[in-house]
CSV table of C-alpha atoms and ligand atoms in Angstrom, one decimal:
chain,number,residue,atom,x,y,z
L,1,UNK,CA,-3.2,-16.7,-32.4
L,2,UNK,CA,-6.8,-17.4,-33.3
L,3,UNK,CA,-6.5,-19.8,-36.6
L,4,UNK,CA,-8.7,-17.9,-39.5
L,5,UNK,CA,-11.7,-20.7,-39.7
L,6,UNK,CA,-12.0,-20.7,-35.8
L,7,UNK,CA,-14.4,-17.7,-36.5
L,8,UNK,CA,-16.6,-19.5,-39.0
L,9,UNK,CA,-19.8,-21.0,-37.8
L,10,UNK,CA,-20.0,-24.9,-38.9
L,11,UNK,CA,-23.5,-25.7,-39.9
L,12,UNK,CA,-24.8,-27.3,-36.4
L,13,UNK,CA,-23.9,-23.5,-35.2
L,14,UNK,CA,-25.4,-21.6,-37.5
L,15,UNK,CA,-29.0,-23.5,-36.9
L,16,UNK,CA,-28.7,-23.0,-33.3
L,17,UNK,CA,-27.9,-19.2,-33.8
L,18,UNK,CA,-30.5,-19.1,-36.4
L,19,UNK,CA,-33.1,-20.6,-33.8
L,20,UNK,CA,-31.9,-18.6,-31.4
L,21,UNK,CA,-32.3,-15.2,-33.6
L,22,UNK,CA,-35.5,-16.3,-34.3
L,23,UNK,CA,-37.3,-16.6,-30.9
L,24,UNK,CA,-35.2,-13.2,-30.3
L,25,UNK,CA,-36.3,-11.5,-32.8
L,26,UNK,CA,-39.2,-12.8,-34.5
L,27,UNK,CA,-41.6,-14.5,-32.0
L,28,UNK,CA,-44.8,-14.0,-33.5
L,29,UNK,CA,-43.1,-16.2,-36.2
L,30,UNK,CA,-41.7,-18.7,-34.0
L,31,UNK,CA,-44.7,-18.9,-31.8
L,32,UNK,CA,-46.6,-20.6,-35.0
L,33,UNK,CA,-44.1,-22.8,-35.5
L,34,UNK,CA,-44.3,-23.8,-32.0
L,35,UNK,CA,-47.8,-24.1,-32.3
L,36,UNK,CA,-47.3,-26.4,-35.0
L,37,UNK,CA,-45.1,-28.6,-32.9
L,38,UNK,CA,-47.5,-29.1,-30.2
L,39,UNK,CA,-50.4,-29.7,-32.8
L,40,UNK,CA,-48.5,-32.4,-34.3
L,41,UNK,CA,-48.1,-34.0,-30.9
L,42,UNK,CA,-51.5,-33.8,-29.8
L,43,UNK,CA,-53.6,-34.6,-32.8
L,44,UNK,CA,-54.2,-38.1,-33.8
L,45,UNK,CA,-52.9,-37.8,-37.6
L,46,UNK,CA,-54.6,-40.5,-39.8
L,47,UNK,CA,-54.2,-38.7,-43.2
L,48,UNK,CA,-53.3,-41.3,-45.7
L,49,UNK,CA,-50.1,-38.8,-47.1
L,50,UNK,CA,-49.3,-37.9,-44.0
L,51,UNK,CA,-46.0,-38.3,-42.5
L,52,UNK,CA,-43.3,-36.9,-39.8
L,53,UNK,CA,-39.7,-36.3,-41.0
L,54,UNK,CA,-36.8,-37.4,-39.3
L,55,UNK,CA,-34.9,-34.8,-37.1
L,56,UNK,CA,-31.9,-35.4,-39.1
L,57,UNK,CA,-34.0,-35.0,-42.4
L,58,UNK,CA,-35.3,-31.5,-40.7
L,59,UNK,CA,-31.9,-30.2,-40.0
L,60,UNK,CA,-30.6,-31.2,-44.0
L,61,UNK,CA,-33.5,-29.3,-44.6
L,62,UNK,CA,-32.3,-26.7,-43.3
L,63,UNK,CA,-28.5,-26.3,-44.2
L,64,UNK,CA,-26.7,-23.1,-46.3
L,65,UNK,CA,-27.2,-24.9,-49.0
L,66,UNK,CA,-30.0,-22.8,-49.8
L,67,UNK,CA,-27.5,-20.1,-50.5
L,68,UNK,CA,-26.1,-21.9,-53.4
L,69,UNK,CA,-27.3,-21.2,-57.3
L,70,UNK,CA,-26.7,-24.6,-59.3
L,71,UNK,CA,-28.8,-24.7,-62.5
L,72,UNK,CA,-27.6,-27.9,-64.4
L,73,UNK,CA,-26.8,-31.3,-63.2
L,74,UNK,CA,-23.7,-32.5,-61.2
L,75,UNK,CA,-20.6,-31.9,-62.8
L,76,UNK,CA,-22.4,-29.9,-65.7
L,77,UNK,CA,-23.7,-26.6,-64.0
L,78,UNK,CA,-24.2,-23.3,-65.2
L,79,UNK,CA,-23.0,-22.0,-61.8
L,80,UNK,CA,-19.4,-22.0,-60.3
L,81,UNK,CA,-18.8,-23.0,-56.8
L,82,UNK,CA,-20.8,-26.0,-57.1
L,83,UNK,CA,-18.3,-28.7,-56.1
L,84,UNK,CA,-20.3,-29.8,-52.4
L,85,UNK,CA,-23.6,-29.1,-54.4
L,86,UNK,CA,-22.5,-31.7,-57.2
L,87,UNK,CA,-21.4,-34.4,-54.3
L,88,UNK,CA,-25.0,-34.0,-52.5
L,89,UNK,CA,-27.1,-34.2,-55.9
L,90,UNK,CA,-24.5,-37.1,-56.6
L,91,UNK,CA,-25.6,-38.9,-53.4
L,92,UNK,CA,-29.4,-38.2,-53.4
L,93,UNK,CA,-29.4,-40.0,-57.0
L,94,UNK,CA,-27.0,-43.0,-56.2
L,95,UNK,CA,-29.2,-43.6,-53.1
L,96,UNK,CA,-32.9,-43.3,-54.9
L,97,UNK,CA,-30.9,-46.0,-57.8
L,98,UNK,CA,-30.0,-48.0,-55.0
L,99,UNK,CA,-33.2,-47.9,-52.9
L,100,UNK,CA,-35.5,-48.6,-56.4
L,101,UNK,CA,-33.3,-50.3,-58.0
L,102,UNK,CA,-33.4,-47.8,-60.7
L,103,UNK,CA,-31.2,-47.3,-63.8
L,104,UNK,CA,-32.0,-43.5,-63.6
L,105,UNK,CA,-33.0,-41.0,-61.1
L,106,UNK,CA,-33.7,-37.6,-60.9
L,107,UNK,CA,-34.1,-35.6,-57.5
L,108,UNK,CA,-34.6,-32.2,-58.7
L,109,UNK,CA,-38.6,-32.2,-59.0
L,110,UNK,CA,-40.2,-29.6,-57.0
L,111,UNK,CA,-43.5,-31.8,-56.0
L,112,UNK,CA,-44.8,-34.6,-57.6
L,113,UNK,CA,-47.0,-32.6,-59.2
L,114,UNK,CA,-44.4,-31.0,-61.3
L,115,UNK,CA,-42.9,-33.9,-61.5
L,116,UNK,CA,-46.0,-35.5,-63.2
L,117,UNK,CA,-45.8,-32.5,-65.1
L,118,UNK,CA,-42.2,-33.2,-66.3
L,119,UNK,CA,-43.2,-36.5,-67.7
L,120,UNK,CA,-45.9,-35.2,-69.5
L,121,UNK,CA,-44.6,-32.5,-71.1
L,122,UNK,CA,-41.4,-35.1,-72.1
L,123,UNK,CA,-43.7,-37.4,-74.2
L,124,UNK,CA,-47.0,-35.5,-75.2
L,125,UNK,CA,-47.5,-32.3,-77.4
L,126,UNK,CA,-50.6,-30.7,-76.3
L,127,UNK,CA,-54.0,-32.2,-77.2
L,128,UNK,CA,-52.1,-35.7,-77.6
L,129,UNK,CA,-54.2,-38.1,-75.6
L,130,UNK,CA,-53.3,-39.8,-71.9
L,131,UNK,CA,-55.3,-41.9,-69.8
L,132,UNK,CA,-55.2,-42.1,-66.4
L,133,UNK,CA,-57.6,-42.8,-63.1
L,134,UNK,CA,-60.2,-40.6,-62.5
L,135,UNK,CA,-60.0,-38.6,-59.2
L,136,UNK,CA,-63.4,-39.5,-58.5
L,137,UNK,CA,-62.2,-43.1,-58.3
L,138,UNK,CA,-59.1,-42.5,-56.7
L,139,UNK,CA,-56.8,-41.1,-59.1
L,140,UNK,CA,-54.8,-37.7,-58.7
L,141,UNK,CA,-55.3,-34.6,-59.8
L,142,UNK,CA,-52.5,-34.5,-62.1
L,143,UNK,CA,-53.7,-37.8,-63.4
L,144,UNK,CA,-56.0,-35.7,-66.0
L,145,UNK,CA,-58.4,-33.9,-63.8
L,146,UNK,CA,-60.1,-30.8,-66.3
L,147,UNK,CA,-59.2,-28.4,-63.2
L,148,UNK,CA,-55.4,-29.2,-64.1
L,149,UNK,CA,-52.6,-28.6,-66.5
L,150,UNK,CA,-53.0,-32.6,-67.1
L,151,UNK,CA,-56.6,-32.3,-68.0
L,152,UNK,CA,-56.9,-29.2,-70.0
L,153,UNK,CA,-53.4,-29.1,-72.2
L,154,UNK,CA,-53.7,-32.9,-73.4
L,155,UNK,CA,-56.9,-35.1,-74.0
L,156,UNK,CA,-57.7,-36.7,-70.6
L,157,UNK,CA,-59.7,-39.9,-70.4
L,158,UNK,CA,-60.4,-41.2,-67.4
L,159,UNK,CA,-60.8,-44.6,-65.9
L,160,UNK,CA,-61.9,-46.0,-62.7
L,161,UNK,CA,-63.0,-48.3,-60.3
L,162,UNK,CA,-65.6,-51.5,-60.2
L,163,UNK,CA,-68.7,-51.1,-57.7
L,164,UNK,CA,-66.1,-53.1,-55.6
L,165,UNK,CA,-63.4,-50.2,-56.0
L,166,UNK,CA,-61.0,-52.4,-57.7
L,167,UNK,CA,-59.1,-51.3,-61.2
L,168,UNK,CA,-61.2,-52.3,-63.7
L,169,UNK,CA,-58.3,-53.9,-66.1
L,170,UNK,CA,-60.6,-54.8,-68.9
L,171,UNK,CA,-61.9,-51.3,-69.1
L,172,UNK,CA,-58.6,-49.6,-68.6
L,173,UNK,CA,-57.9,-52.0,-71.9
L,174,UNK,CA,-61.4,-51.2,-73.9
L,175,UNK,CA,-60.3,-47.5,-73.3
L,176,UNK,CA,-57.4,-48.1,-74.4
L,177,UNK,CA,-57.8,-49.8,-77.6
L,178,UNK,CA,-60.8,-47.0,-78.3
L,179,UNK,CA,-58.7,-43.8,-77.3
L,180,UNK,CA,-55.3,-44.8,-78.1
L,181,UNK,CA,-53.1,-42.6,-75.8
L,182,UNK,CA,-49.8,-41.8,-75.9
L,183,UNK,CA,-49.5,-42.1,-72.5
L,184,UNK,CA,-51.2,-44.0,-69.5
L,185,UNK,CA,-51.1,-43.1,-66.0
L,186,UNK,CA,-51.1,-45.4,-63.3
L,187,UNK,CA,-50.8,-45.5,-59.3
L,188,UNK,CA,-53.5,-43.5,-57.4
L,189,UNK,CA,-54.3,-41.2,-54.3
L,190,UNK,CA,-57.1,-43.1,-52.5
L,191,UNK,CA,-56.8,-46.5,-53.5
L,192,UNK,CA,-56.4,-49.4,-51.2
L,193,UNK,CA,-55.2,-52.3,-53.1
L,194,UNK,CA,-52.0,-53.6,-55.0
L,195,UNK,CA,-51.8,-51.9,-58.6
L,196,UNK,CA,-50.9,-54.7,-60.9
L,197,UNK,CA,-47.8,-52.6,-63.4
L,198,UNK,CA,-47.6,-55.7,-65.1
L,199,UNK,CA,-51.0,-55.3,-66.4
L,200,UNK,CA,-50.8,-52.0,-66.9
L,201,UNK,CA,-47.4,-52.4,-69.3
L,202,UNK,CA,-49.0,-55.0,-71.5
L,203,UNK,CA,-52.0,-52.6,-72.0
L,204,UNK,CA,-49.8,-49.8,-72.8
L,205,UNK,CA,-47.5,-52.3,-74.9
L,206,UNK,CA,-50.6,-53.4,-77.0
L,207,UNK,CA,-51.6,-49.9,-77.8
L,208,UNK,CA,-47.8,-48.3,-78.2
L,209,UNK,CA,-48.3,-46.0,-75.0
L,210,UNK,CA,-45.8,-44.8,-73.1
L,211,UNK,CA,-46.5,-46.0,-69.1
L,212,UNK,CA,-46.1,-43.6,-66.0
L,213,UNK,CA,-46.5,-44.8,-62.4
L,214,UNK,CA,-47.2,-42.7,-59.6
L,215,UNK,CA,-45.9,-44.3,-56.4
L,216,UNK,CA,-46.5,-40.7,-54.3
L,217,UNK,CA,-48.4,-42.9,-52.0
L,218,UNK,CA,-46.6,-46.5,-51.5
L,219,UNK,CA,-43.1,-45.1,-52.2
L,220,UNK,CA,-42.1,-47.0,-49.0
L,221,UNK,CA,-44.0,-50.2,-49.5
L,222,UNK,CA,-42.0,-50.7,-52.8
L,223,UNK,CA,-38.7,-50.0,-51.7
L,224,UNK,CA,-39.1,-51.9,-48.7
L,225,UNK,CA,-41.0,-54.9,-51.3
L,226,UNK,CA,-44.5,-54.9,-49.8
L,227,UNK,CA,-45.7,-53.7,-52.9
L,228,UNK,CA,-44.8,-55.1,-56.6
L,229,UNK,CA,-42.3,-52.3,-57.7
L,230,UNK,CA,-43.0,-50.8,-61.2
L,231,UNK,CA,-39.2,-49.5,-62.2
L,232,UNK,CA,-39.2,-52.2,-64.9
L,233,UNK,CA,-42.5,-52.4,-65.6
L,234,UNK,CA,-43.6,-48.7,-66.5
L,235,UNK,CA,-41.6,-46.8,-69.0
L,236,UNK,CA,-40.8,-43.8,-66.1
L,237,UNK,CA,-41.8,-43.5,-62.4
L,238,UNK,CA,-42.5,-40.9,-60.3
L,239,UNK,CA,-43.0,-39.9,-56.6
L,240,UNK,CA,-43.3,-37.5,-53.9
L,241,UNK,CA,-40.7,-37.7,-51.3
L,242,UNK,CA,-42.8,-36.3,-48.6
L,243,UNK,CA,-45.3,-39.1,-48.1
L,244,UNK,CA,-44.2,-42.6,-47.2
L,245,UNK,CA,-40.6,-41.7,-47.9
L,246,UNK,CA,-40.6,-39.4,-45.2
L,247,UNK,CA,-38.4,-36.8,-46.6
L,248,UNK,CA,-39.0,-33.1,-47.3
L,249,UNK,CA,-41.7,-31.7,-49.8
L,250,UNK,CA,-40.3,-32.6,-53.3
L,251,UNK,CA,-40.7,-35.1,-56.6
L,252,UNK,CA,-38.6,-38.0,-57.6
L,253,UNK,CA,-38.3,-39.3,-61.7
L,254,UNK,CA,-37.0,-42.7,-62.1
L,255,UNK,CA,-36.5,-45.2,-64.9
L,256,UNK,CA,-35.5,-48.9,-65.0
L,257,UNK,CA,-34.7,-50.9,-68.0
L,258,UNK,CA,-36.1,-48.3,-70.5
L,259,UNK,CA,-34.1,-45.5,-69.3
L,260,UNK,CA,-31.5,-45.6,-72.3
L,261,UNK,CA,-33.7,-46.9,-74.8
L,262,UNK,CA,-34.9,-44.8,-77.3
L,263,UNK,CA,-38.2,-42.7,-77.2
L,264,UNK,CA,-40.2,-44.2,-79.6
L,265,UNK,CA,-40.7,-41.6,-82.5
L,266,UNK,CA,-38.0,-39.8,-81.1
L,267,UNK,CA,-34.2,-39.4,-81.3
L,268,UNK,CA,-33.6,-39.5,-77.6
L,269,UNK,CA,-33.4,-41.9,-75.0
L,270,UNK,CA,-36.1,-41.9,-71.8
L,271,UNK,CA,-33.9,-40.4,-69.2
L,272,UNK,CA,-32.4,-37.8,-71.7
L,273,UNK,CA,-36.1,-36.6,-71.9
L,274,UNK,CA,-36.8,-36.4,-68.3
L,275,UNK,CA,-33.3,-34.7,-67.7
L,276,UNK,CA,-34.3,-32.0,-69.9
L,277,UNK,CA,-37.8,-31.7,-69.4
L,278,UNK,CA,-37.1,-30.8,-65.7
L,279,UNK,CA,-34.4,-28.5,-66.7
L,280,UNK,CA,-34.5,-26.5,-68.6
L,281,UNK,CA,-38.3,-26.7,-70.0
L,282,UNK,CA,-40.0,-26.4,-66.5
L,283,UNK,CA,-37.9,-25.4,-63.8
L,284,UNK,CA,-34.7,-23.3,-63.0
L,285,UNK,CA,-31.7,-24.0,-60.4
L,286,UNK,CA,-32.7,-26.9,-57.6
L,287,UNK,CA,-33.1,-26.4,-54.0
L,288,UNK,CA,-30.4,-27.7,-53.2
L,289,UNK,CA,-30.9,-27.9,-49.3
L,290,UNK,CA,-34.2,-30.1,-50.4
L,291,UNK,CA,-32.0,-32.1,-52.3
L,292,UNK,CA,-30.0,-32.6,-49.0
L,293,UNK,CA,-33.0,-33.8,-47.3
L,294,UNK,CA,-34.0,-36.1,-50.1
L,295,UNK,CA,-30.7,-37.6,-49.8
L,296,UNK,CA,-31.1,-38.0,-45.7
L,297,UNK,CA,-34.7,-39.7,-46.5
L,298,UNK,CA,-33.1,-42.3,-48.8
L,299,UNK,CA,-30.5,-42.9,-46.7
L,300,UNK,CA,-33.1,-43.7,-43.8
L,301,UNK,CA,-35.1,-45.8,-46.2
L,302,UNK,CA,-32.7,-48.1,-46.5
L,303,UNK,CA,-32.2,-49.0,-42.8
L,304,UNK,CA,-34.0,-51.6,-41.0
L,305,UNK,CA,-35.7,-49.0,-39.1
L,306,UNK,CA,-37.4,-48.0,-41.6
L,307,UNK,CA,-37.8,-51.5,-43.0
L,308,UNK,CA,-39.7,-52.1,-39.7
L,309,UNK,CA,-41.7,-48.8,-40.0
L,310,UNK,CA,-43.2,-50.4,-43.4
L,311,UNK,CA,-44.2,-53.6,-41.2
L,312,UNK,CA,-45.9,-51.4,-38.5
L,313,UNK,CA,-47.7,-49.4,-41.4
L,314,UNK,CA,-48.9,-52.8,-43.0
L,315,UNK,CA,-50.0,-54.0,-40.0
L,316,UNK,CA,-51.9,-51.7,-38.4
L,317,UNK,CA,-53.5,-51.2,-42.0
L,318,UNK,CA,-55.1,-55.1,-41.5
L,319,UNK,CA,-55.8,-54.5,-38.2
L,320,UNK,CA,-58.0,-51.3,-38.8
L,321,UNK,CA,-59.7,-52.8,-41.8
L,322,UNK,CA,-60.7,-55.4,-40.0
L,323,UNK,CA,-61.7,-53.7,-36.9
L,324,UNK,CA,-63.8,-51.4,-39.1
L,325,UNK,CA,-65.8,-54.5,-40.5
L,326,UNK,CA,-66.1,-55.7,-37.1
L,327,UNK,CA,-68.0,-52.8,-36.3
L,328,UNK,CA,-70.4,-53.3,-39.7
L,329,UNK,CA,-68.8,-50.7,-41.9
L,330,UNK,CA,-68.3,-51.4,-45.3
L,331,UNK,CA,-64.3,-51.3,-46.2
L,332,UNK,CA,-64.0,-50.2,-50.0
L,333,UNK,CA,-62.0,-53.4,-52.0
L,334,UNK,CA,-63.1,-55.7,-48.7
L,335,UNK,CA,-59.6,-55.0,-47.3
L,336,UNK,CA,-56.2,-53.4,-47.5
L,337,UNK,CA,-53.2,-54.1,-49.3
L,338,UNK,CA,-50.9,-51.3,-48.5
L,339,UNK,CA,-51.5,-48.0,-45.8
L,340,UNK,CA,-54.8,-47.2,-46.9
L,341,UNK,CA,-58.2,-48.3,-45.6
L,342,UNK,CA,-61.2,-46.7,-47.3
L,343,UNK,CA,-64.5,-47.1,-45.2
L,344,UNK,CA,-68.4,-46.3,-46.4
L,345,UNK,CA,-70.3,-44.2,-44.1
L,346,UNK,CA,-73.6,-45.2,-43.0
L,347,UNK,CA,-77.2,-43.8,-43.4
L,348,UNK,CA,-77.1,-39.7,-43.3
L,349,UNK,CA,-73.5,-39.4,-41.8
L,350,UNK,CA,-71.5,-37.9,-44.9
L,351,UNK,CA,-68.0,-37.5,-45.1
L,352,UNK,CA,-67.9,-34.1,-44.8
L,353,UNK,CA,-69.3,-34.2,-41.1
L,354,UNK,CA,-67.5,-37.0,-40.0
L,355,UNK,CA,-64.3,-35.3,-41.3
L,356,UNK,CA,-65.2,-32.2,-39.4
L,357,UNK,CA,-66.6,-34.1,-36.2
L,358,UNK,CA,-63.7,-36.1,-35.9
L,359,UNK,CA,-61.3,-32.9,-36.6
L,360,UNK,CA,-63.4,-31.3,-33.5
L,361,UNK,CA,-62.3,-34.6,-31.5
L,362,UNK,CA,-58.5,-34.2,-32.2
L,363,UNK,CA,-58.6,-37.2,-35.1
L,364,UNK,CA,-57.6,-35.8,-38.6
L,365,UNK,CA,-58.7,-37.5,-41.8
L,366,UNK,CA,-60.2,-37.3,-45.5
L,367,UNK,CA,-63.5,-37.4,-46.7
L,368,UNK,CA,-63.5,-39.5,-49.9
L,369,UNK,CA,-65.8,-40.6,-52.3
L,370,UNK,CA,-66.7,-44.2,-52.2
L,371,UNK,CA,-68.0,-46.7,-55.5
L,372,UNK,CA,-71.3,-45.9,-56.6
L,373,UNK,CA,-71.6,-42.0,-54.8
L,374,UNK,CA,-74.1,-40.3,-54.9
L,375,UNK,CA,-72.9,-36.9,-53.0
L,376,UNK,CA,-70.6,-34.6,-54.6
L,377,UNK,CA,-67.1,-34.7,-54.2
L,378,UNK,CA,-67.2,-31.6,-51.2
L,379,UNK,CA,-69.7,-33.5,-49.4
L,380,UNK,CA,-68.9,-37.7,-50.1
L,381,UNK,CA,-70.0,-40.5,-48.5
L,382,UNK,CA,-67.2,-42.3,-47.5
L,383,UNK,CA,-63.4,-41.5,-45.0
L,384,UNK,CA,-59.9,-42.1,-46.1
L,385,UNK,CA,-57.8,-43.6,-43.5
L,386,UNK,CA,-54.0,-43.8,-43.5
L,387,UNK,CA,-51.9,-45.8,-41.2
L,388,UNK,CA,-48.4,-44.0,-41.8
L,389,UNK,CA,-48.6,-41.9,-38.4
L,390,UNK,CA,-50.0,-44.9,-36.4
L,391,UNK,CA,-47.2,-46.5,-37.3
L,392,UNK,CA,-44.4,-43.7,-36.6
L,393,UNK,CA,-46.5,-43.4,-33.6
L,394,UNK,CA,-45.6,-47.1,-32.9
L,395,UNK,CA,-49.1,-47.9,-32.1
L,396,UNK,CA,-49.5,-52.3,-31.2
L,397,UNK,CA,-52.3,-53.6,-32.6
L,398,UNK,CA,-54.3,-53.4,-29.6
L,399,UNK,CA,-53.9,-49.7,-29.6
L,400,UNK,CA,-55.1,-49.7,-33.2
L,401,UNK,CA,-58.3,-50.7,-31.8
L,402,UNK,CA,-58.3,-47.7,-29.6
L,403,UNK,CA,-58.4,-45.5,-32.5
L,404,UNK,CA,-60.9,-47.0,-34.5
L,405,UNK,CA,-63.3,-47.6,-31.1
L,406,UNK,CA,-62.9,-44.2,-30.6
L,407,UNK,CA,-63.8,-43.0,-33.8
L,408,UNK,CA,-66.9,-45.2,-34.3
L,409,UNK,CA,-67.9,-43.9,-31.1
L,410,UNK,CA,-67.7,-40.2,-32.4
L,411,UNK,CA,-69.4,-41.2,-35.6
L,412,UNK,CA,-72.3,-42.9,-33.5
L,413,UNK,CA,-72.6,-39.9,-31.5
L,414,UNK,CA,-73.1,-37.3,-34.4
L,415,UNK,CA,-76.2,-36.2,-34.9
L,416,UNK,CA,-76.9,-34.9,-38.9
L,417,UNK,CA,-78.9,-32.1,-39.6
L,418,UNK,CA,-77.7,-32.1,-43.6
L,419,UNK,CA,-74.8,-32.8,-45.8
L,420,UNK,CA,-72.6,-30.7,-43.5
L,421,UNK,CA,-74.5,-29.2,-40.4
L,422,UNK,CA,-74.4,-31.5,-37.5
L,423,UNK,CA,-74.7,-31.4,-33.6
L,424,UNK,CA,-72.3,-33.0,-31.6
L,425,UNK,CA,-73.0,-33.2,-27.9
L,426,UNK,CA,-70.5,-30.9,-26.5
L,427,UNK,CA,-69.5,-32.9,-23.1
L,428,UNK,CA,-69.0,-35.7,-25.7
L,429,UNK,CA,-66.7,-33.8,-27.6
L,430,UNK,CA,-64.6,-32.9,-24.7
L,431,UNK,CA,-64.4,-36.2,-23.6
L,432,UNK,CA,-63.9,-37.3,-27.1
L,433,UNK,CA,-61.0,-34.7,-27.4
L,434,UNK,CA,-59.4,-36.0,-24.0
L,435,UNK,CA,-59.4,-39.6,-25.1
L,436,UNK,CA,-57.6,-38.3,-28.4
L,437,UNK,CA,-54.9,-36.6,-26.7
L,438,UNK,CA,-54.5,-39.6,-24.1
L,439,UNK,CA,-53.6,-42.1,-26.9
L,440,UNK,CA,-50.8,-39.3,-28.2
L,441,UNK,CA,-49.7,-39.2,-25.2
L,442,UNK,CA,-49.6,-42.9,-24.8
L,443,UNK,CA,-47.9,-43.0,-28.1
L,444,UNK,CA,-45.9,-39.9,-28.9
L,445,UNK,CA,-44.3,-39.4,-32.2
L,446,UNK,CA,-41.0,-41.4,-32.9
L,447,UNK,CA,-38.1,-38.9,-32.8
L,448,UNK,CA,-40.1,-36.0,-31.5
L,449,UNK,CA,-40.0,-36.5,-28.2
L,450,UNK,CA,-37.4,-37.7,-25.1
L,451,UNK,CA,-36.4,-41.2,-24.6
G,501,PLP,C1,-49.3,-36.6,-53.0
G,501,PLP,C2,-49.4,-37.1,-54.6
G,501,PLP,C3,-49.2,-36.3,-55.7
G,501,PLP,C4,-48.6,-35.1,-55.4
G,501,PLP,O1,-47.6,-34.7,-54.8
G,501,PLP,P1,-47.5,-33.0,-54.7
G,501,PLP,O2,-46.2,-33.4,-54.1
G,501,PLP,O3,-48.2,-32.6,-53.3
G,501,PLP,O4,-47.5,-32.2,-55.8
G,501,PLP,C5,-49.2,-36.9,-57.3
G,501,PLP,N1,-49.7,-37.9,-57.5
G,501,PLP,C6,-50.2,-38.7,-56.3
G,501,PLP,C7,-50.6,-40.3,-56.6
G,501,PLP,C8,-50.6,-38.2,-55.0
G,501,PLP,O5,-51.1,-38.9,-54.3
């Protein structure tokens, strides 16, 4: 006699069955997915935000929890049937708190942009003033850019960097005294040096502002002690989970020593305000399958393996910065203290041309504005290079030198014909592409190849 349970597929069987059915019934979609697996293997990504999730995180994101509607928080749901979802969300929360030594962690935000808006709307009224890093100087869109919610619903003031590419803390203080923002945002998208969160807090305290630190780009370095932590320095810290944390696309909101303090002028704690600004204020039911993947990623981030990965990111950034300097490129800020290396291009070569030419040769980078920029954001005079993927490919310093060497050779070969137009000898292009591919084969993506 077969027991009732023997007919039920487990999570692993469901995934295997699903993949088989996708291949059989929807070869068109499966073909595209497979093509991108190949593309990810065969292109050298030096995008600073880029990172490949562990296969266990990939699997967790595809779990049957996708079927569960679970408005509310663990133990306080608006729906029945949430006992396993409660366990998963509680696990993700406790791992996030442990990983960052935070008092409060909220794991429901769908992205870091949503997380930032949730924090802003928790503490600001429309029209209130916020002070954030300008997009032009390395800040994120959500830190007050006029093309976003953050810059149109609030009075956004921007601070920038010096001609050396360093945050000008005296300017931040001056702007804070002048504009009296209710909230200050620190943390960046294109910045290669340590952010002094304590200094930001002093400035925030002096003008009575709430401090938000957005560590989307450096969360792994923070979690492993390679960058000072903002958890107790800022009132609130946000991050995405898909850059350095190697997790699914999503956001995370945390708070340290201020979590259970009252928000100035309100009858509510920081933690309670943050919780409500996610649900019901801005979101409905959470993506619980993604929360499961976040839990998997946080688990990995606490491992010695992840620590070694973060160490490789730092070593690679030092090597790459030094190698570009040896080839006579200016490294903005003179060096890297995280995973990002910003370089100023020379002569007629624009960021747009360099990005496009490198892409043709199988190397993915981002164009980026540099201090004293004269070209538009669509053209730019610099490149932003990140070492996350190089570290996931286990590139040793020698491998990193080969990458920089190849990039410089390509840039030398490009003939600019304007801001965006250029020529690149097709034979050379083919050779460069083959060399980039050879590097990808020599240094395969960890966890995505058979040992
Ligand atoms: C990437 C990034 C974000 C946005 O992340 P999404 O999850 O894509 O919305 C927010 N802040 C900073 C500093 C970032 O670098």
